[in-house]
Tab-separated table of N, CA and C in Angstrom:
chain	number	residue	atom	x	y	z
L	3	MET	N	-86.535	26.760	67.923
L	3	MET	CA	-85.377	28.072	68.565
L	3	MET	C	-84.494	27.656	69.451
L	4	ALA	N	-83.196	27.973	69.193
L	4	ALA	CA	-81.929	27.692	70.068
L	4	ALA	C	-82.104	28.252	71.224
L	5	ALA	N	-81.631	28.051	72.136
L	5	ALA	CA	-81.507	28.464	73.537
L	5	ALA	C	-80.680	29.923	73.503
L	6	ALA	N	-80.676	30.837	74.224
L	6	ALA	CA	-80.146	31.838	74.469
L	6	ALA	C	-78.589	31.858	75.151
L	7	ALA	N	-77.745	32.685	74.856
L	7	ALA	CA	-76.662	32.263	75.631
L	7	ALA	C	-76.818	33.178	76.910
L	8	PRO	N	-75.997	32.769	77.982
L	8	PRO	CA	-76.113	33.391	78.762
L	8	PRO	C	-75.797	35.180	78.801
L	9	GLY	N	-76.749	36.074	79.237
L	9	GLY	CA	-76.122	37.528	78.971
L	9	GLY	C	-76.788	38.038	77.759
L	10	ASP	N	-77.364	37.201	77.151
L	10	ASP	CA	-78.083	37.588	75.704
L	10	ASP	C	-79.570	37.929	75.903
L	11	GLU	N	-79.583	39.454	76.342
L	11	GLU	CA	-80.898	39.674	77.053
L	11	GLU	C	-82.191	39.924	75.968
L	12	GLN	N	-81.584	40.213	74.806
L	12	GLN	CA	-82.643	40.471	73.782
L	12	GLN	C	-83.128	39.209	73.451
L	13	THR	N	-82.272	38.242	73.184
L	13	THR	CA	-82.837	36.702	72.620
L	13	THR	C	-83.882	36.245	73.812
L	14	LEU	N	-83.045	36.442	74.928
L	14	LEU	CA	-84.058	35.739	76.132
L	14	LEU	C	-85.324	36.442	76.436
L	15	ALA	N	-85.295	37.793	75.967
L	15	ALA	CA	-86.355	38.480	76.124
L	15	ALA	C	-87.730	38.120	75.068
L	16	LEU	N	-87.132	38.022	73.786
L	16	LEU	CA	-88.045	37.490	72.687
L	16	LEU	C	-88.481	35.938	72.904
L	17	GLU	N	-87.642	34.986	73.392
L	17	GLU	CA	-88.003	33.784	73.937
L	17	GLU	C	-89.165	34.001	74.840
L	18	ALA	N	-89.011	34.727	76.039
L	18	ALA	CA	-90.088	34.708	76.907
L	18	ALA	C	-91.361	34.979	76.432
L	19	ARG	N	-91.330	36.167	75.502
L	19	ARG	CA	-92.502	36.731	74.814
L	19	ARG	C	-93.288	35.666	73.767
L	20	LEU	N	-92.423	34.791	73.078
L	20	LEU	CA	-92.809	33.637	72.238
L	20	LEU	C	-93.500	32.675	72.958
L	21	LEU	N	-92.707	32.603	74.540
L	21	LEU	CA	-93.359	31.199	75.398
L	21	LEU	C	-94.516	31.632	76.365
L	22	GLY	N	-94.981	33.037	76.104
L	22	GLY	CA	-96.322	33.556	76.599
L	22	GLY	C	-96.211	33.809	78.019
L	23	LEU	N	-94.589	34.076	78.237
L	23	LEU	CA	-94.233	34.039	80.016
L	23	LEU	C	-94.820	35.458	80.266
L	24	PRO	N	-95.020	36.508	79.937
L	24	PRO	CA	-95.571	37.880	80.112
L	24	PRO	C	-96.946	37.727	81.123
L	25	ASP	N	-97.885	36.570	80.131
L	25	ASP	CA	-99.224	36.510	80.959
L	25	ASP	C	-99.586	35.178	81.377
L	26	SER	N	-98.587	34.599	81.653
L	26	SER	CA	-98.525	33.164	81.892
L	26	SER	C	-99.275	32.827	83.655
L	27	GLY	N	-98.612	33.758	84.507
L	27	GLY	CA	-98.956	33.403	85.792
L	27	GLY	C	-98.203	32.423	86.601
L	28	GLU	N	-97.564	31.804	85.920
L	28	GLU	CA	-96.423	30.630	86.607
L	28	GLU	C	-95.559	31.261	87.386
L	29	PRO	N	-95.161	30.388	88.234
L	29	PRO	CA	-94.106	30.529	88.918
L	29	PRO	C	-92.931	30.964	88.288
L	30	THR	N	-91.908	32.208	88.365
L	30	THR	CA	-90.987	32.532	87.846
L	30	THR	C	-89.616	32.310	88.371
L	31	LEU	N	-88.293	32.325	87.852
L	31	LEU	CA	-87.400	31.830	88.712
L	31	LEU	C	-87.140	32.684	89.632
L	32	PHE	N	-87.508	33.745	89.734
L	32	PHE	CA	-87.177	34.637	91.189
L	32	PHE	C	-88.149	34.250	91.859
L	33	ASP	N	-89.673	33.862	91.680
L	33	ASP	CA	-90.481	32.954	92.709
L	33	ASP	C	-89.705	31.873	93.548
L	34	LYS	N	-88.954	31.049	92.554
L	34	LYS	CA	-88.272	29.822	93.316
L	34	LYS	C	-87.171	30.362	94.060
L	35	ILE	N	-86.654	31.678	93.621
L	35	ILE	CA	-85.300	32.040	94.604
L	35	ILE	C	-85.915	32.455	95.989
L	36	ILE	N	-87.168	33.334	95.923
L	36	ILE	CA	-87.711	33.825	97.010
L	36	ILE	C	-88.076	32.593	98.197
L	37	LYS	N	-88.540	31.283	97.272
L	37	LYS	CA	-88.785	30.326	98.193
L	37	LYS	C	-87.627	29.408	98.482
L	38	LYS	N	-86.445	30.103	97.975
L	38	LYS	CA	-85.127	29.104	98.324
L	38	LYS	C	-84.902	27.880	98.076
L	39	GLU	N	-85.935	27.455	96.578
L	39	GLU	CA	-85.960	26.089	95.982
L	39	GLU	C	-84.796	26.304	95.169
L	40	ILE	N	-84.389	27.523	94.400
L	40	ILE	CA	-82.999	27.218	93.925
L	40	ILE	C	-82.055	28.554	94.427
L	41	PRO	N	-80.602	28.291	94.208
L	41	PRO	CA	-79.443	29.217	94.939
L	41	PRO	C	-79.514	30.274	94.512
L	42	ALA	N	-79.108	31.143	95.248
L	42	ALA	CA	-78.887	32.619	94.926
L	42	ALA	C	-78.042	33.168	95.904
L	43	THR	N	-77.177	33.951	95.770
L	43	THR	CA	-76.707	34.728	96.538
L	43	THR	C	-77.110	35.931	97.134
L	44	ILE	N	-77.678	35.755	98.222
L	44	ILE	CA	-78.557	36.791	98.553
L	44	ILE	C	-78.061	37.811	99.422
L	45	ILE	N	-78.238	39.059	99.205
L	45	ILE	CA	-77.188	40.168	99.762
L	45	ILE	C	-78.275	41.326	100.825
L	46	PHE	N	-79.479	41.074	100.790
L	46	PHE	CA	-80.300	41.680	101.644
L	46	PHE	C	-81.536	41.248	101.323
L	47	GLU	N	-82.471	41.167	102.623
L	47	GLU	CA	-83.946	40.855	102.649
L	47	GLU	C	-84.561	41.352	103.584
L	48	ASP	N	-85.918	41.810	103.435
L	48	ASP	CA	-86.843	42.049	104.356
L	48	ASP	C	-87.962	41.515	104.102
L	49	GLU	N	-89.330	42.356	104.863
L	49	GLU	CA	-90.528	41.526	104.636
L	49	GLU	C	-91.228	41.604	103.004
L	50	LEU	N	-90.410	42.669	102.600
L	50	LEU	CA	-91.429	43.184	101.199
L	50	LEU	C	-90.369	42.644	99.933
L	51	CYS	N	-89.134	42.698	100.155
L	51	CYS	CA	-88.176	42.341	99.023
L	51	CYS	C	-87.146	41.432	99.229
L	52	LEU	N	-86.430	41.251	98.295
L	52	LEU	CA	-85.081	40.583	98.308
L	52	LEU	C	-83.888	41.007	97.226
L	53	ALA	N	-82.620	41.127	97.760
L	53	ALA	CA	-81.670	41.604	96.757
L	53	ALA	C	-80.714	40.466	96.631
L	54	PHE	N	-80.430	40.012	95.495
L	54	PHE	CA	-79.401	38.935	95.342
L	54	PHE	C	-78.376	39.451	94.266
L	55	ARG	N	-77.363	38.626	94.065
L	55	ARG	CA	-76.297	39.031	92.744
L	55	ARG	C	-76.785	38.343	91.602
L	56	ASP	N	-76.654	39.031	90.453
L	56	ASP	CA	-76.836	38.732	89.553
L	56	ASP	C	-75.866	37.791	88.679
L	57	ILE	N	-76.314	36.610	88.189
L	57	ILE	CA	-75.387	35.559	87.492
L	57	ILE	C	-74.849	35.870	86.593
L	58	ALA	N	-75.072	37.046	86.028
L	58	ALA	CA	-74.378	37.278	84.571
L	58	ALA	C	-74.128	38.579	84.533
L	59	PRO	N	-73.372	39.337	85.735
L	59	PRO	CA	-73.181	40.623	86.130
L	59	PRO	C	-72.844	41.399	84.674
L	60	GLN	N	-73.250	42.533	84.681
L	60	GLN	CA	-73.068	43.562	83.498
L	60	GLN	C	-72.317	44.411	84.170
L	61	ALA	N	-71.730	44.578	85.535
L	61	ALA	CA	-70.769	45.585	85.878
L	61	ALA	C	-70.245	44.868	87.134
L	62	GLN	N	-69.185	45.704	87.493
L	62	GLN	CA	-68.301	45.029	88.634
L	62	GLN	C	-69.136	44.519	90.049
L	63	THR	N	-70.322	45.404	89.873
L	63	THR	CA	-71.082	45.220	91.068
L	63	THR	C	-72.495	45.281	90.236
L	64	HIS	N	-73.451	43.833	90.422
L	64	HIS	CA	-74.670	43.908	89.709
L	64	HIS	C	-75.508	42.966	90.442
L	65	PHE	N	-76.494	43.614	91.160
L	65	PHE	CA	-77.685	42.983	91.762
L	65	PHE	C	-79.020	43.144	91.455
L	66	LEU	N	-80.112	42.305	91.753
L	66	LEU	CA	-81.357	42.260	91.352
L	66	LEU	C	-82.035	42.823	92.833
L	67	LEU	N	-82.965	43.366	92.402
L	67	LEU	CA	-83.640	43.782	93.932
L	67	LEU	C	-85.503	43.545	93.205
L	68	ILE	N	-86.070	42.426	93.961
L	68	ILE	CA	-87.082	41.986	93.506
L	68	ILE	C	-88.288	42.000	94.731
L	69	PRO	N	-89.466	42.094	94.285
L	69	PRO	CA	-90.901	42.120	95.331
L	69	PRO	C	-91.058	40.659	95.735
L	70	LYS	N	-91.194	40.183	97.042
L	70	LYS	CA	-91.304	38.898	97.627
L	70	LYS	C	-92.786	38.632	96.890
L	71	ILE	N	-93.635	39.360	96.846
L	71	ILE	CA	-95.072	39.313	96.321
L	71	ILE	C	-95.382	39.950	95.214
L	72	ARG	N	-95.550	39.167	93.921
L	72	ARG	CA	-95.832	39.845	92.711
L	72	ARG	C	-96.868	40.726	92.876
L	73	ALA	N	-98.032	40.098	93.035
L	73	ALA	CA	-99.509	41.315	93.318
L	73	ALA	C	-99.714	41.535	91.808
L	74	GLY	N	-99.456	40.863	90.883
L	74	GLY	CA	-99.560	41.272	89.501
L	74	GLY	C	-98.975	42.029	88.877
L	75	LEU	N	-97.922	42.423	89.671
L	75	LEU	CA	-96.587	43.722	89.030
L	75	LEU	C	-95.501	42.688	88.344
L	76	THR	N	-96.024	42.258	87.218
L	76	THR	CA	-94.955	41.693	86.499
L	76	THR	C	-93.911	42.452	85.556
L	77	GLN	N	-94.451	43.459	85.417
L	77	GLN	CA	-93.670	44.515	84.724
L	77	GLN	C	-94.082	46.127	85.394
L	78	LEU	N	-93.013	46.791	85.161
L	78	LEU	CA	-93.437	48.142	85.325
L	78	LEU	C	-94.842	48.687	85.232
L	79	SER	N	-94.926	48.586	83.495
L	79	SER	CA	-95.873	49.214	82.871
L	79	SER	C	-97.725	48.438	83.453
L	80	LYS	N	-97.022	47.393	84.062
L	80	LYS	CA	-98.524	46.879	85.010
L	80	LYS	C	-98.959	47.703	86.441
L	81	ALA	N	-98.118	48.558	86.717
L	81	ALA	CA	-98.173	49.023	87.821
L	81	ALA	C	-99.520	49.937	87.860
L	82	ASP	N	-100.110	49.804	89.233
L	82	ASP	CA	-101.293	50.801	89.269
L	82	ASP	C	-101.169	51.388	90.853
L	83	GLU	N	-102.269	51.988	91.084
L	83	GLU	CA	-102.215	52.770	92.513
L	83	GLU	C	-101.769	51.982	93.660
L	84	GLY	N	-102.301	51.119	93.460
L	84	GLY	CA	-102.068	50.169	94.885
L	84	GLY	C	-100.783	49.472	95.162
L	85	HIS	N	-99.551	49.667	93.773
L	85	HIS	CA	-98.361	49.129	94.112
L	85	HIS	C	-97.407	50.647	94.057
L	86	LYS	N	-97.938	51.759	94.539
L	86	LYS	CA	-97.185	52.704	94.907
L	86	LYS	C	-96.414	52.640	96.149
L	87	ALA	N	-96.633	52.192	97.069
L	87	ALA	CA	-95.798	51.742	98.481
L	87	ALA	C	-94.894	50.825	97.980
L	88	LEU	N	-94.992	49.845	97.459
L	88	LEU	CA	-94.065	48.775	97.210
L	88	LEU	C	-93.219	49.307	96.270
L	89	LEU	N	-93.342	50.344	95.226
L	89	LEU	CA	-92.354	50.708	94.248
L	89	LEU	C	-91.371	51.503	94.809
L	90	GLY	N	-92.027	52.310	96.087
L	90	GLY	CA	-91.198	53.565	96.863
L	90	GLY	C	-90.323	52.556	97.514
L	91	HIS	N	-90.917	51.387	98.138
L	91	HIS	CA	-90.004	50.745	98.849
L	91	HIS	C	-88.759	49.893	98.333
L	92	LEU	N	-88.920	49.599	96.980
L	92	LEU	CA	-87.845	49.282	96.316
L	92	LEU	C	-86.866	50.109	95.945
L	93	LEU	N	-87.266	51.422	95.541
L	93	LEU	CA	-86.325	52.227	95.106
L	93	LEU	C	-85.483	52.560	96.521
L	94	TYR	N	-86.347	52.852	97.489
L	94	TYR	CA	-85.546	53.083	98.969
L	94	TYR	C	-84.589	51.921	99.193
L	95	THR	N	-84.909	50.907	98.979
L	95	THR	CA	-84.044	49.461	99.306
L	95	THR	C	-82.805	49.548	98.434
L	96	ALA	N	-83.212	49.808	97.205
L	96	ALA	CA	-81.910	49.870	95.887
L	96	ALA	C	-80.781	50.822	96.894
L	97	ALA	N	-81.402	52.161	97.434
L	97	ALA	CA	-80.316	52.723	97.746
L	97	ALA	C	-79.625	52.172	99.021
L	98	VAL	N	-80.328	51.654	100.164
L	98	VAL	CA	-79.862	50.891	101.061
L	98	VAL	C	-78.519	50.177	100.910
L	99	VAL	N	-79.106	49.177	99.790
L	99	VAL	CA	-78.278	48.192	99.697
L	99	VAL	C	-77.136	48.334	98.810
L	100	ALA	N	-77.296	49.775	98.173
L	100	ALA	CA	-75.880	50.074	97.216
L	100	ALA	C	-75.021	50.933	98.584
L	101	ARG	N	-75.799	51.463	99.322
L	101	ARG	CA	-74.578	51.999	100.247
L	101	ARG	C	-73.993	50.653	101.157
L	102	GLN	N	-74.663	49.275	101.083
L	102	GLN	CA	-74.107	48.379	101.774
L	102	GLN	C	-73.004	47.692	100.987
L	103	GLU	N	-73.343	47.945	99.804
L	103	GLU	CA	-72.175	47.759	98.797
L	103	GLU	C	-71.284	48.742	98.540
L	104	GLU	N	-71.007	49.564	98.901
L	104	GLU	CA	-70.100	50.849	98.918
L	104	GLU	C	-70.079	51.364	97.654
L	105	LEU	N	-71.384	51.528	97.122
L	105	LEU	CA	-71.141	52.280	95.701
L	105	LEU	C	-71.733	53.779	95.916
L	106	GLY	N	-70.941	54.622	96.594
L	106	GLY	CA	-70.905	55.660	97.086
L	106	GLY	C	-70.818	56.800	95.890
L	107	GLU	N	-69.726	56.068	94.979
L	107	GLU	CA	-69.315	56.933	93.930
L	107	GLU	C	-70.410	57.167	92.733
L	108	GLY	N	-71.385	56.155	92.707
L	108	GLY	CA	-72.696	56.179	92.005
L	108	GLY	C	-72.924	54.688	91.401
L	109	TYR	N	-74.157	54.789	90.691
L	109	TYR	CA	-74.668	53.621	90.401
L	109	TYR	C	-75.748	53.934	89.478
L	110	ARG	N	-76.146	52.705	88.870
L	110	ARG	CA	-77.462	52.874	87.895
L	110	ARG	C	-78.888	51.952	88.482
L	111	VAL	N	-79.629	52.331	88.450
L	111	VAL	CA	-80.762	51.559	88.559
L	111	VAL	C	-81.854	51.250	87.220
L	112	VAL	N	-81.856	50.075	87.019
L	112	VAL	CA	-82.587	49.936	85.341
L	112	VAL	C	-83.773	48.806	85.731
L	113	VAL	N	-85.212	49.134	85.047
L	113	VAL	CA	-86.078	48.431	84.997
L	113	VAL	C	-86.196	48.085	83.839
L	114	ASN	N	-86.188	46.826	83.385
L	114	ASN	CA	-86.537	46.133	81.985
L	114	ASN	C	-88.371	46.114	81.782
L	115	ASP	N	-88.592	46.415	80.726
L	115	ASP	CA	-90.259	46.462	80.757
L	115	ASP	C	-90.554	46.098	79.354
L	116	GLY	N	-90.952	44.694	79.072
L	116	GLY	CA	-91.721	44.194	77.823
L	116	GLY	C	-90.283	43.635	77.037
L	117	ALA	N	-90.736	42.921	76.082
L	117	ALA	CA	-89.792	42.305	75.178
L	117	ALA	C	-88.714	43.539	74.600
L	118	ALA	N	-89.415	44.727	74.056
L	118	ALA	CA	-88.454	45.775	73.676
L	118	ALA	C	-87.483	46.205	74.488
L	119	GLY	N	-87.819	45.996	75.920
L	119	GLY	CA	-87.240	46.705	77.016
L	119	GLY	C	-85.972	45.579	77.427
L	120	CYS	N	-86.192	44.135	76.880
L	120	CYS	CA	-85.470	43.146	77.033
L	120	CYS	C	-85.368	42.565	78.329
L	121	GLN	N	-86.886	42.924	78.754
L	121	GLN	CA	-87.334	41.778	80.083
L	121	GLN	C	-87.601	40.238	79.704
L	122	SER	N	-86.609	39.699	80.410
L	122	SER	CA	-86.703	38.024	80.153
L	122	SER	C	-87.750	37.472	81.307
L	123	VAL	N	-87.351	37.916	82.307
L	123	VAL	CA	-88.380	37.328	83.804
L	123	VAL	C	-89.544	37.920	83.938
L	124	TYR	N	-90.892	37.858	83.918
L	124	TYR	CA	-92.062	38.745	84.330
L	124	TYR	C	-92.147	38.206	85.756
L	125	HIS	N	-91.440	39.176	86.423
L	125	HIS	CA	-91.678	39.534	87.904
L	125	HIS	C	-90.631	40.620	87.966
L	126	LEU	N	-91.544	41.571	88.567
L	126	LEU	CA	-90.663	42.987	88.303
L	126	LEU	C	-89.297	43.007	89.200
L	127	HIS	N	-88.456	43.468	88.494
L	127	HIS	CA	-87.186	43.456	89.201
L	127	HIS	C	-86.300	44.933	88.972
L	128	LEU	N	-85.457	45.064	89.662
L	128	LEU	CA	-84.624	46.401	89.649
L	128	LEU	C	-82.898	45.541	89.670
L	129	HIS	N	-82.395	46.136	88.533
L	129	HIS	CA	-81.028	45.806	88.297
L	129	HIS	C	-80.500	46.972	88.906
L	130	VAL	N	-79.380	46.751	90.094
L	130	VAL	CA	-78.646	47.830	90.325
L	130	VAL	C	-77.120	47.441	89.783
L	131	LEU	N	-76.494	48.614	89.343
L	131	LEU	CA	-75.160	48.358	88.413
L	131	LEU	C	-74.073	49.283	89.065
L	132	GLY	N	-72.796	49.086	89.278
L	132	GLY	CA	-71.989	50.067	89.768
L	132	GLY	C	-70.583	49.390	89.962
L	133	GLY	N	-70.188	50.272	90.860
L	133	GLY	CA	-68.562	49.751	91.195
L	133	GLY	C	-67.454	49.996	89.828
L	134	GLN	N	-68.029	50.881	89.147
L	134	GLN	CA	-67.121	51.295	88.110
L	134	GLN	C	-67.874	52.528	87.267
L	135	GLN	N	-66.982	52.904	86.448
L	135	GLN	CA	-67.768	53.814	85.658
L	135	GLN	C	-68.759	53.349	84.767
L	136	LEU	N	-69.731	53.866	84.495
L	136	LEU	CA	-70.806	53.418	83.614
L	136	LEU	C	-70.887	54.406	82.418
L	137	SER	N	-71.085	53.980	81.008
L	137	SER	CA	-71.181	54.736	80.355
L	137	SER	C	-72.982	54.964	79.655
L	138	TRP	N	-72.632	55.960	78.681
L	138	TRP	CA	-74.244	56.591	78.325
L	138	TRP	C	-73.929	56.823	76.794
L	139	PRO	N	-75.077	56.221	76.320
L	139	PRO	CA	-76.462	55.756	76.561
L	139	PRO	C	-76.437	54.406	76.849
L	140	PRO	N	-76.971	53.916	77.918
L	140	PRO	CA	-76.850	52.222	78.168
L	140	PRO	C	-77.805	51.680	77.224
L	141	GLY	N	-77.274	50.671	76.390
L	141	GLY	CA	-78.185	49.676	75.751
L	141	GLY	C	-78.935	50.089	74.554
L	142	CYS	N	-78.576	51.051	73.893
L	142	CYS	CA	-79.348	51.811	72.791
L	142	CYS	C	-78.317	51.685	71.703
L	143	ASP	N	-79.177	51.414	70.315
L	143	ASP	CA	-78.522	51.573	69.071
L	143	ASP	C	-78.855	53.036	68.701
L	144	PRO	N	-77.800	53.722	68.030
L	144	PRO	CA	-78.508	54.942	67.499
L	144	PRO	C	-80.226	54.626	66.654
L	145	PRO	N	-80.675	55.796	66.834
L	145	PRO	CA	-81.852	55.718	65.856
L	145	PRO	C	-81.649	55.812	64.606
L	146	THR	N	-82.640	55.033	63.695
L	146	THR	CA	-82.600	55.252	62.100
L	146	THR	C	-83.183	56.344	61.832
L	147	GLN	N	-82.882	56.630	60.895
L	147	GLN	CA	-83.273	58.107	60.152
L	147	GLN	C	-84.411	57.683	59.376
């Protein structure tokens, strides 16, 4: 299979699924960013999470927010009762960082889940997009009849 072009999330998600990444347990790209093994433009960090700029931005402002410890939370559909506090912290932090990034006019928070949801990195992450007028619906082809 040919490598996906940067920003081709559908192909990246399919490749991730075919490589067995959803269930591999291997360190992810995000784990390496947390450990500072690979560079990222970090814009926020606390004891539970890290925010950094997306390398293929889909809006004028586009950052990712990730938990520092996966704790089995590779995707939102894997969340359980024990993840409630962390999930709340991630959403609260998205709002804090959005204010820091001066997104007072509005922004969108997106969580891709699974291959059909274009998830290519199996470490739960929130995309926060803003800084411009966003369109609706986001990333959907019209339903087939």
